[in-house]
Coordinates of C-alpha atoms in Angstrom, one line a residue:
M1 CA 239.9 165.3 236.6
F2 CA 236.5 166.9 236.9
Y3 CA 236.7 166.6 240.7
K4 CA 240.3 167.9 240.8
L5 CA 239.2 170.8 238.6
Y6 CA 236.3 171.6 240.9
K7 CA 238.5 171.5 244.0
R8 CA 241.0 173.8 242.3
I9 CA 238.2 176.3 241.3
I10 CA 236.7 176.4 244.8
N11 CA 240.1 177.2 246.4
L12 CA 241.0 179.9 243.8
P13 CA 241.0 183.6 244.5
D14 CA 237.7 185.4 243.7
E15 CA 239.1 187.0 240.6
V16 CA 240.3 183.7 239.1
K17 CA 237.1 182.0 240.2
I18 CA 234.9 184.5 238.4
I19 CA 237.0 184.2 235.2
T20 CA 236.7 180.4 235.3
F21 CA 233.0 180.3 235.8
Y22 CA 232.6 182.9 233.0
R23 CA 234.6 180.7 230.6
F24 CA 232.3 177.8 231.2
F25 CA 229.2 179.9 231.0
S26 CA 230.3 181.4 227.6
L27 CA 231.0 177.9 226.4
I28 CA 227.5 176.7 227.3
I29 CA 225.9 179.8 225.6
T30 CA 227.9 179.5 222.3
S31 CA 227.4 175.7 222.2
T32 CA 223.7 176.1 222.6
F33 CA 223.5 178.6 219.7
Y34 CA 225.7 176.4 217.5
L35 CA 223.6 173.3 218.3
F36 CA 220.3 174.9 217.4
M37 CA 221.4 177.2 214.5
N38 CA 220.3 176.2 210.9
F39 CA 223.7 174.9 209.7
N40 CA 224.0 172.2 207.1
H41 CA 225.8 170.1 209.7
S42 CA 224.7 166.8 211.0
I43 CA 224.0 166.2 214.6
Y44 CA 227.0 163.9 214.9
R45 CA 229.3 166.6 213.5
K46 CA 227.9 169.1 215.9
M47 CA 228.3 166.8 218.9
F48 CA 231.8 165.9 217.9
I49 CA 232.8 169.6 217.6
L50 CA 231.1 170.4 221.0
L51 CA 232.9 167.5 222.6
C52 CA 236.3 168.6 221.3
I53 CA 235.7 172.2 222.4
T54 CA 234.5 171.1 225.9
V55 CA 237.5 168.8 226.5
A56 CA 239.8 171.6 225.2
Q57 CA 238.2 174.2 227.6
I58 CA 238.4 171.8 230.6
L59 CA 242.1 171.0 229.9
L60 CA 243.0 174.7 229.4
N61 CA 241.1 175.8 232.6
Y62 CA 242.7 173.0 234.6
T63 CA 246.2 174.0 233.3
I64 CA 245.7 177.7 233.8
C65 CA 244.5 177.2 237.4
K66 CA 247.6 175.1 238.0
V67 CA 250.0 177.7 236.7
K68 CA 248.0 180.8 237.9
D69 CA 251.1 182.5 239.2
S70 CA 253.3 182.2 236.1
I71 CA 252.7 185.0 233.6
D72 CA 254.8 183.4 230.8
K73 CA 253.0 180.1 231.0
I74 CA 249.6 181.8 231.1
F75 CA 250.5 183.7 227.9
I76 CA 251.6 180.6 226.1
L77 CA 248.4 178.8 227.1
L78 CA 246.3 181.7 226.0
T79 CA 248.1 181.9 222.7
V80 CA 247.5 178.2 222.1
E81 CA 243.8 178.7 223.0
T82 CA 243.6 181.8 220.7
I83 CA 244.9 179.9 217.7
G84 CA 242.6 176.9 218.7
N85 CA 239.6 179.3 218.8
A86 CA 240.5 180.5 215.2
I87 CA 240.9 176.9 214.0
I88 CA 237.6 175.7 215.4
L89 CA 235.8 178.3 213.3
I90 CA 236.7 176.3 210.1
P91 CA 234.5 173.2 210.7
S92 CA 231.8 175.1 212.8
G93 CA 230.7 177.7 210.3
G94 CA 233.6 180.1 209.6
L95 CA 233.0 183.8 210.6
E96 CA 229.3 183.0 211.1
S97 CA 230.1 180.5 213.8
P98 CA 229.0 181.5 217.4
F99 CA 232.3 180.2 218.6
I100 CA 233.9 183.4 217.3
W101 CA 232.9 185.0 220.6
L102 CA 234.9 182.5 222.6
S103 CA 237.8 184.9 221.9
L104 CA 236.3 187.1 224.7
N105 CA 237.5 184.4 227.1
T106 CA 241.2 185.0 226.2
I107 CA 240.7 188.7 226.1
L108 CA 239.2 188.8 229.6
V109 CA 242.0 186.6 231.0
S110 CA 244.6 188.6 229.3
A111 CA 243.2 191.8 230.6
L112 CA 243.1 190.6 234.2
R113 CA 246.2 188.4 234.4
L114 CA 248.6 189.9 231.8
S115 CA 250.0 193.3 230.9
S116 CA 248.4 195.6 228.3
K117 CA 251.1 194.7 225.7
L118 CA 250.3 191.0 226.0
L119 CA 246.6 191.7 225.8
W120 CA 246.9 193.5 222.5
L121 CA 249.4 190.9 221.3
N122 CA 246.9 188.1 222.0
L123 CA 244.1 190.0 220.2
S124 CA 246.4 190.6 217.2
I125 CA 247.3 186.9 217.0
Y126 CA 243.5 186.0 217.0
L127 CA 242.6 188.5 214.3
L128 CA 245.5 187.4 212.1
S129 CA 244.7 183.8 212.7
I130 CA 241.0 184.1 211.7
T131 CA 241.9 186.2 208.7
Y132 CA 244.5 183.7 207.5
F133 CA 242.3 180.6 208.0
N134 CA 239.3 182.3 206.4
L135 CA 241.3 183.3 203.3
H136 CA 243.0 180.0 203.1
F137 CA 239.8 177.8 203.3
N138 CA 237.4 180.2 201.6
V139 CA 238.9 180.9 198.2
K140 CA 235.9 182.9 197.2
S141 CA 236.8 185.7 199.6
S142 CA 239.5 188.3 199.0
F143 CA 241.2 190.3 201.8
K144 CA 239.3 193.4 200.8
D145 CA 235.9 191.6 200.8
L146 CA 236.8 190.0 204.1
M147 CA 237.6 193.3 205.8
A148 CA 234.4 194.9 204.4
I149 CA 232.3 192.1 205.9
E150 CA 234.2 191.7 209.2
F151 CA 235.1 195.4 209.9
N152 CA 232.3 195.8 212.5
R153 CA 233.1 192.5 214.2
I154 CA 236.8 193.4 214.4
L155 CA 236.0 196.9 215.7
S156 CA 233.7 195.3 218.4
L157 CA 236.6 193.1 219.6
V158 CA 239.0 196.0 219.7
L159 CA 236.5 198.1 221.7
I160 CA 235.7 195.2 224.0
S161 CA 239.4 194.6 224.6
F162 CA 239.9 198.3 225.4
A163 CA 236.9 198.2 227.8
F164 CA 238.3 195.1 229.5
Q165 CA 241.7 196.8 229.9
I166 CA 240.1 199.8 231.6
I167 CA 238.0 197.6 233.9
S168 CA 241.1 195.4 234.7
K169 CA 243.1 198.5 235.8
K170 CA 240.3 199.6 238.0
I171 CA 240.0 196.1 239.5
K172 CA 243.7 195.9 240.1
Q173 CA 243.7 199.4 241.8
L174 CA 240.7 198.3 243.9
D175 CA 242.6 195.1 244.8
K176 CA 245.7 197.1 245.7
S177 CA 243.6 199.4 247.9
N178 CA 241.9 196.4 249.6
N179 CA 245.3 194.8 250.3
K180 CA 246.5 198.1 251.8
L181 CA 243.3 198.3 253.9
K182 CA 243.9 194.7 255.0
Q183 CA 247.5 195.6 256.0
K184 CA 246.3 198.6 257.9
I185 CA 243.7 196.5 259.7
D186 CA 246.4 193.9 260.5
Y187 CA 248.6 196.8 261.6
I188 CA 246.0 198.1 264.0
F189 CA 245.3 194.7 265.3
E190 CA 249.0 194.2 266.1
I191 CA 249.0 197.5 267.9
Y192 CA 245.9 196.5 269.9
Q193 CA 247.5 193.1 270.8
N194 CA 250.8 194.6 271.9
I195 CA 249.8 197.9 273.4
H196 CA 249.1 196.3 276.8
Y197 CA 252.5 194.8 277.0
L198 CA 254.2 198.0 276.0
T199 CA 252.3 199.9 278.7
S200 CA 252.6 197.3 281.4
S201 CA 256.3 196.4 281.2
K202 CA 258.1 197.5 284.3
E203 CA 261.6 196.4 283.4
L204 CA 263.7 197.9 280.7
E205 CA 264.9 194.5 279.4
T206 CA 261.3 193.3 279.1
L207 CA 260.1 196.5 277.5
I208 CA 262.9 196.5 274.8
D209 CA 262.2 192.8 274.1
T210 CA 258.5 193.7 273.6
I211 CA 259.3 196.7 271.4
L212 CA 261.5 194.5 269.1
K213 CA 258.9 191.8 268.8
F214 CA 256.2 194.4 268.1
T215 CA 258.4 196.0 265.5
T216 CA 259.0 192.8 263.6
K217 CA 255.3 192.0 263.6
V218 CA 254.2 195.5 262.4
T219 CA 256.9 195.9 259.7
K220 CA 256.9 192.3 258.5
T221 CA 260.7 192.3 258.8
D222 CA 262.9 189.6 260.4
Y223 CA 265.5 191.9 261.8
A224 CA 265.1 194.7 264.3
F225 CA 267.4 196.2 266.9
F226 CA 267.6 198.7 269.7
L227 CA 270.6 200.7 271.1
L228 CA 269.8 201.7 274.7
F229 CA 271.5 204.8 276.3
N230 CA 271.5 203.8 280.0
D231 CA 273.4 206.5 282.0
E232 CA 277.0 206.2 280.8
D233 CA 276.4 202.6 279.5
I234 CA 275.3 201.6 276.0
K235 CA 273.6 198.3 275.4
F236 CA 272.6 196.7 272.1
Y237 CA 269.7 194.4 271.5
E238 CA 268.7 192.7 268.3
T239 CA 266.4 189.9 267.0
K240 CA 269.2 188.0 265.4
K241 CA 273.0 188.3 265.4
N242 CA 274.6 190.9 263.1
S243 CA 278.0 192.1 264.3
I244 CA 278.2 194.9 261.7
I245 CA 275.0 196.8 262.6
K246 CA 276.2 197.9 266.1
D247 CA 279.4 199.4 264.7
I248 CA 277.5 201.3 262.0
I249 CA 275.0 202.7 264.6
L250 CA 277.9 203.8 266.9
K251 CA 279.6 205.4 264.0
F252 CA 276.6 207.5 263.0
M253 CA 275.1 207.8 266.6
N254 CA 275.3 211.6 266.9
E255 CA 273.9 212.1 263.4
I256 CA 270.9 209.8 264.2
K257 CA 270.3 211.4 267.7
N258 CA 270.3 214.9 266.2
S259 CA 268.2 214.1 263.1
A260 CA 264.6 215.2 263.2
S261 CA 263.6 212.5 260.7
P262 CA 264.5 208.8 260.3
V263 CA 267.9 208.0 258.8
I264 CA 268.4 205.3 256.2
K265 CA 271.8 203.4 255.9
N266 CA 273.1 200.7 253.6
V267 CA 275.0 198.0 255.4
E268 CA 276.5 195.6 252.8
N269 CA 273.3 194.0 251.3
L270 CA 271.0 195.2 254.0
E271 CA 269.2 198.5 254.0
I272 CA 268.2 199.7 257.4
I273 CA 266.1 202.6 258.8
L274 CA 266.9 204.2 262.2
N275 CA 265.3 206.8 264.4
A276 CA 266.0 208.1 267.8
V277 CA 263.6 207.3 270.7
R278 CA 263.5 210.6 272.5
A279 CA 261.5 212.7 274.9
D280 CA 261.9 216.5 275.1
Y281 CA 264.5 216.2 277.8
K282 CA 266.2 212.9 277.1
T283 CA 267.1 210.4 274.3
Y284 CA 266.5 206.9 275.4
G285 CA 268.0 205.1 272.5
I286 CA 267.9 204.3 268.8
L287 CA 265.4 201.9 267.1
G288 CA 265.9 200.4 263.7
F289 CA 264.9 197.5 261.4
A290 CA 265.6 196.2 257.9
I291 CA 263.6 198.0 255.2
N292 CA 260.8 196.2 253.3
S293 CA 258.9 199.2 251.8
K294 CA 260.7 202.5 252.2
E295 CA 257.7 204.8 252.1
E296 CA 255.6 202.7 254.4
N297 CA 258.5 202.0 256.8
I298 CA 259.2 205.7 257.4
D299 CA 255.7 206.2 258.8
Q300 CA 256.0 202.9 260.7
I301 CA 259.3 203.8 262.5
K302 CA 258.0 207.3 263.4
F303 CA 255.0 205.7 265.1
L304 CA 257.1 203.0 266.7
T305 CA 259.6 205.4 268.2
E306 CA 256.8 207.7 269.5
L307 CA 255.1 204.7 271.2
S308 CA 258.5 203.5 272.5
S309 CA 259.2 206.9 273.9
L310 CA 255.8 207.0 275.8
S311 CA 256.6 203.5 277.2
F312 CA 260.1 204.7 278.4
D313 CA 258.5 207.9 279.8
R314 CA 256.0 205.7 281.8
I315 CA 258.9 203.7 283.4
Y316 CA 260.8 206.9 284.1
F317 CA 257.8 208.6 285.8
E318 CA 257.1 205.4 287.8
D319 CA 260.7 205.5 289.0
V320 CA 260.2 209.2 290.0
K321 CA 257.0 208.3 291.8
E322 CA 258.7 205.4 293.6
K323 CA 261.6 207.8 294.7
M324 CA 259.1 210.3 296.0
L325 CA 257.2 207.6 298.0
I326 CA 260.5 206.4 299.5
S327 CA 261.5 210.0 300.3
K328 CA 258.2 210.6 302.0
E329 CA 258.5 207.5 304.1
Q330 CA 262.1 208.5 305.0
N331 CA 260.9 211.9 306.0
R332 CA 258.2 210.4 308.2
I333 CA 260.8 208.2 310.0
A334 CA 263.2 211.1 310.4
N335 CA 260.4 213.2 312.0
E336 CA 259.5 210.3 314.3
I337 CA 263.1 210.0 315.5
H338 CA 263.5 213.7 315.9
D339 CA 260.2 214.3 317.7
N340 CA 260.4 211.4 320.0
V341 CA 263.7 209.6 320.5
I342 CA 266.0 212.6 320.4
Q343 CA 263.7 214.7 322.6
R344 CA 263.7 211.9 325.2
L345 CA 267.5 211.5 325.0
F346 CA 267.9 215.2 325.4
S347 CA 265.7 215.2 328.4
L348 CA 267.6 212.4 329.9
S349 CA 270.9 214.3 329.3
C350 CA 269.6 217.4 331.0
K351 CA 268.5 215.4 334.1
L352 CA 271.9 213.7 334.4
Y353 CA 273.6 217.1 334.2
S354 CA 271.2 218.5 336.8
F355 CA 271.8 215.5 339.1
Y356 CA 275.6 216.1 338.7
K357 CA 275.3 219.8 339.6
N358 CA 272.9 219.6 342.5
I359 CA 274.5 216.8 344.6
E360 CA 277.4 218.1 346.7
G361 CA 280.2 215.9 347.8
L362 CA 279.6 213.5 345.0
D363 CA 282.2 210.7 344.7
K364 CA 284.7 211.5 342.0
E365 CA 284.4 208.1 340.4
L366 CA 280.6 208.3 340.3
A367 CA 280.8 211.9 338.9
K368 CA 283.1 210.7 336.2
E369 CA 280.7 207.9 335.3
L370 CA 277.8 210.4 335.2
I371 CA 279.7 212.7 332.8
G372 CA 280.6 209.7 330.7
F373 CA 276.9 208.7 330.5
R374 CA 275.9 212.2 329.5
N375 CA 278.7 212.4 326.8
S376 CA 277.5 209.0 325.5
I377 CA 273.9 210.3 325.2
D378 CA 275.1 213.4 323.4
S379 CA 277.1 211.3 321.0
T380 CA 274.1 209.1 320.3
M381 CA 272.0 212.2 319.6
R382 CA 274.6 213.5 317.1
L383 CA 274.6 210.1 315.3
L384 CA 270.8 210.2 315.2
R385 CA 270.8 213.7 313.8
E386 CA 273.2 212.7 311.1
T387 CA 270.9 209.8 310.2
I388 CA 267.9 212.2 310.2
Y389 CA 269.8 214.5 307.8
D390 CA 270.3 211.6 305.5
L391 CA 266.7 210.7 305.5
S392 CA 264.8 213.9 305.8
W393 CA 263.9 216.3 303.0
N394 CA 263.3 219.5 305.0
K395 CA 266.1 218.9 307.5
Y396 CA 268.8 218.3 305.0
A397 CA 267.3 220.1 302.0
N398 CA 267.7 216.9 299.9
D399 CA 264.1 216.6 298.7
S400 CA 263.7 214.1 295.9
F401 CA 260.9 216.3 294.5
I402 CA 263.2 219.3 294.1
V403 CA 266.1 217.1 292.9
E404 CA 264.0 215.6 290.1
I405 CA 262.8 219.0 289.0
N406 CA 266.3 220.4 289.0
N407 CA 267.6 217.4 287.0
Y408 CA 264.9 217.8 284.4
I409 CA 265.6 221.6 284.1
N410 CA 269.3 221.0 283.8
D411 CA 268.7 218.4 281.0
I412 CA 266.4 220.9 279.2
K413 CA 268.9 223.7 279.6
Y414 CA 271.7 221.6 278.3
I415 CA 269.9 220.2 275.3
N416 CA 268.1 223.5 274.2
N417 CA 270.7 226.1 275.4
A418 CA 267.9 227.8 277.3
E419 CA 267.9 230.0 280.5
I420 CA 265.5 228.5 283.0
N421 CA 265.2 229.9 286.5
F422 CA 263.5 227.9 289.2
N423 CA 262.5 229.5 292.5
I424 CA 260.6 228.0 295.4
S425 CA 259.3 229.6 298.6
G426 CA 257.5 228.0 301.5
D427 CA 257.6 224.6 303.1
I428 CA 257.5 221.7 300.6
E429 CA 256.6 219.5 303.6
I430 CA 253.1 220.8 303.3
L431 CA 252.7 219.2 299.8
S432 CA 251.2 215.7 299.5
I433 CA 253.0 213.2 297.4
L434 CA 250.2 213.4 294.9
Q435 CA 250.5 217.1 294.6
K436 CA 254.2 216.8 294.0
K437 CA 253.6 214.3 291.3
A438 CA 251.1 216.5 289.6
L439 CA 253.3 219.7 289.9
Y440 CA 256.3 217.8 288.5
R441 CA 254.2 216.6 285.5
I442 CA 252.8 220.2 284.9
I443 CA 256.3 221.7 285.0
C444 CA 257.6 219.1 282.5
E445 CA 254.7 219.6 280.1
T446 CA 254.9 223.4 280.3
L447 CA 258.7 223.5 279.7
S448 CA 258.2 221.1 276.7
N449 CA 255.5 223.4 275.2
S450 CA 257.5 226.6 275.8
I451 CA 260.6 225.3 274.1
R452 CA 259.2 223.1 271.4
H453 CA 256.2 225.1 270.3
G454 CA 256.9 228.6 271.7
K455 CA 260.6 228.6 270.8
A456 CA 261.3 230.3 274.2
D457 CA 264.9 230.6 275.5
I458 CA 264.2 232.3 278.8
I459 CA 261.7 230.7 281.3
D460 CA 261.0 231.6 284.9
I461 CA 259.3 229.1 287.2
N462 CA 258.0 230.2 290.6
L463 CA 256.5 227.8 293.1
L464 CA 254.9 229.5 296.1
I465 CA 253.6 227.3 299.0
N466 CA 251.6 228.3 302.0
K467 CA 249.2 226.6 304.3
E468 CA 246.1 227.6 302.3
E469 CA 247.2 227.2 298.7
V470 CA 250.0 226.5 296.2
N471 CA 250.7 228.9 293.4
L472 CA 252.7 227.9 290.3
I473 CA 253.7 230.7 287.9
I474 CA 255.6 229.9 284.7
T475 CA 256.6 232.8 282.4
D476 CA 258.4 232.5 279.0
N477 CA 259.6 234.9 276.3
G478 CA 258.4 232.6 273.4
N479 CA 256.3 233.2 270.4
G480 CA 253.0 233.2 272.3
F481 CA 249.7 232.2 270.9
N482 CA 246.0 233.1 270.6
V483 CA 244.5 231.5 273.7
K484 CA 240.9 231.7 272.4
A485 CA 241.8 230.2 269.1
M486 CA 244.0 227.5 270.7
G487 CA 241.3 226.2 273.1
N488 CA 242.1 222.7 274.2
S489 CA 243.6 221.5 271.0
G490 CA 247.2 221.0 272.3
I491 CA 247.9 217.6 273.9
G492 CA 250.3 219.1 276.5
L493 CA 247.8 221.8 277.4
K494 CA 245.0 219.1 277.8
N495 CA 247.3 217.1 280.1
I496 CA 248.0 220.2 282.3
K497 CA 244.3 221.1 282.5
T498 CA 243.4 217.5 283.4
L499 CA 245.9 217.5 286.2
V500 CA 244.7 220.8 287.6
D501 CA 241.0 219.7 287.3
V502 CA 241.6 216.5 289.2
L503 CA 243.3 218.5 292.0
K504 CA 240.3 220.8 291.9
G505 CA 242.5 223.8 291.1
S506 CA 242.3 226.6 288.7
I507 CA 244.4 227.6 285.7
E508 CA 244.8 230.9 283.8
I509 CA 246.8 231.5 280.7
D510 CA 247.9 234.9 279.5
S511 CA 249.5 234.8 276.1
K512 CA 249.8 237.1 273.0
I513 CA 251.4 236.3 269.7
G514 CA 255.0 237.6 269.8
K515 CA 254.9 238.5 273.5
G516 CA 255.4 235.2 275.3
T517 CA 253.1 233.2 277.7
K518 CA 252.3 233.3 281.4
L519 CA 250.8 230.3 283.1
F520 CA 249.2 230.8 286.5
I521 CA 248.0 227.7 288.5
K522 CA 246.4 227.7 291.9
L523 CA 245.9 224.6 294.0
K524 CA 244.2 224.2 297.3
N525 CA 246.7 223.0 299.8
A526 CA 245.0 219.9 301.1
E527 CA 245.4 216.1 300.7
Q528 CA 243.9 215.3 297.3
K529 CA 242.9 212.0 295.6
L530 CA 244.7 212.2 292.3
E531 CA 243.1 209.4 290.4
G532 CA 244.1 208.6 286.9
I533 CA 247.7 210.0 287.0
V534 CA 250.2 207.5 285.9

């Protein structure tokens, strides 16, 4: 039993371990005082009483450690110990016995493991017990005389109990704070572990699967789901089967998409929290999970949807980048065909026609064949030109760069009911693919800031391109801001300045409160190494 008790104590939480060691320490101190005090008790009587108390303490400690999670059982055991502590005073010296201070053991345990009501109930039981036993076995004492003698001792126990109660509350608050801190650390660790997967996923299916796994780890829930808006199609993903959830989300889809804060719904016996995963120009889907802690889960889903939005943005921009690279290669091929193949075919056609005109008395059959060859060459050139128009940006005015900007502007105009004018002058063929990527990002960031922060509803975008430089001028009628006071505090403004700095360009901002904002960016028109732009 001693070995089992020792093993149980070692594996206990620190709070219970301290209480257990204190109980044995107090037993040793009180037993030592009793053993050497000048009582008219024989050594055999003293040893017998000490043996009984020690065995009782070991049994109680062993049992309390075993039922440490049951409040009711702990209270029953403490009540038994309290009455036992009162009874042991009878053979060990009454109210003069040092074992009277063993009551502090039960007070300490009650304060730390039980509620305040049970603490004071336990103390009341002890005081009533010692009063009853003292009056019953000491006929010379009356209740009045007993109170006069023991008033200070009773007052001491009450004050100690009150002090233990205050200390216990502080310990519980500290323990609660430590648990929250541990949860936050675990939370940050989960973010650290999963952030790589969220930022490296290139496929939507893989990204959504990672988001759902990350959500269940962070929120400690077993059910998470994602409703994906993919063009005209809607797809539903979940960590486990629940046929009702999808119908509920579809029913309240518009409410969730338009809500600025998370939405909470009750589905049968399941309470779920939902929030839209959106960028300024597009809503990617709806993320949700089963609620564990409402207050904490609201903060968690806000963070998760923001992180998910950034991950979707990255895939979206990678897709834009890929389209731009493909378009650039298409343009190169089209130029190659136009500048070489078509020119040679045209030259051959001209020579055939000159040959046909300059030779007199040419056989009719031969002349007919020459005309046929020339027509065939002309037909081939027409087919090649049509192919060029399908590939080339500048020859067919179908530049992916312009198309993506117009698509973004149209989405912003539709969502925010804003008037956005986009004008471009000059040859976009001069721009490198890296310059186009940076300009696209700058336009997106600026439109987002103008509408979201500046509350603008009229925005003019002018892109001026020449051989020496590129000028981008964006003007809005928004609220404006104090440029000097603002500095570099805005994330969007920081991103814009970073892009411009990497391209070795310059940026000027003219804004006044209530009078809108004008952004003027100048870039050198040369091939740049744009490192760090994702």
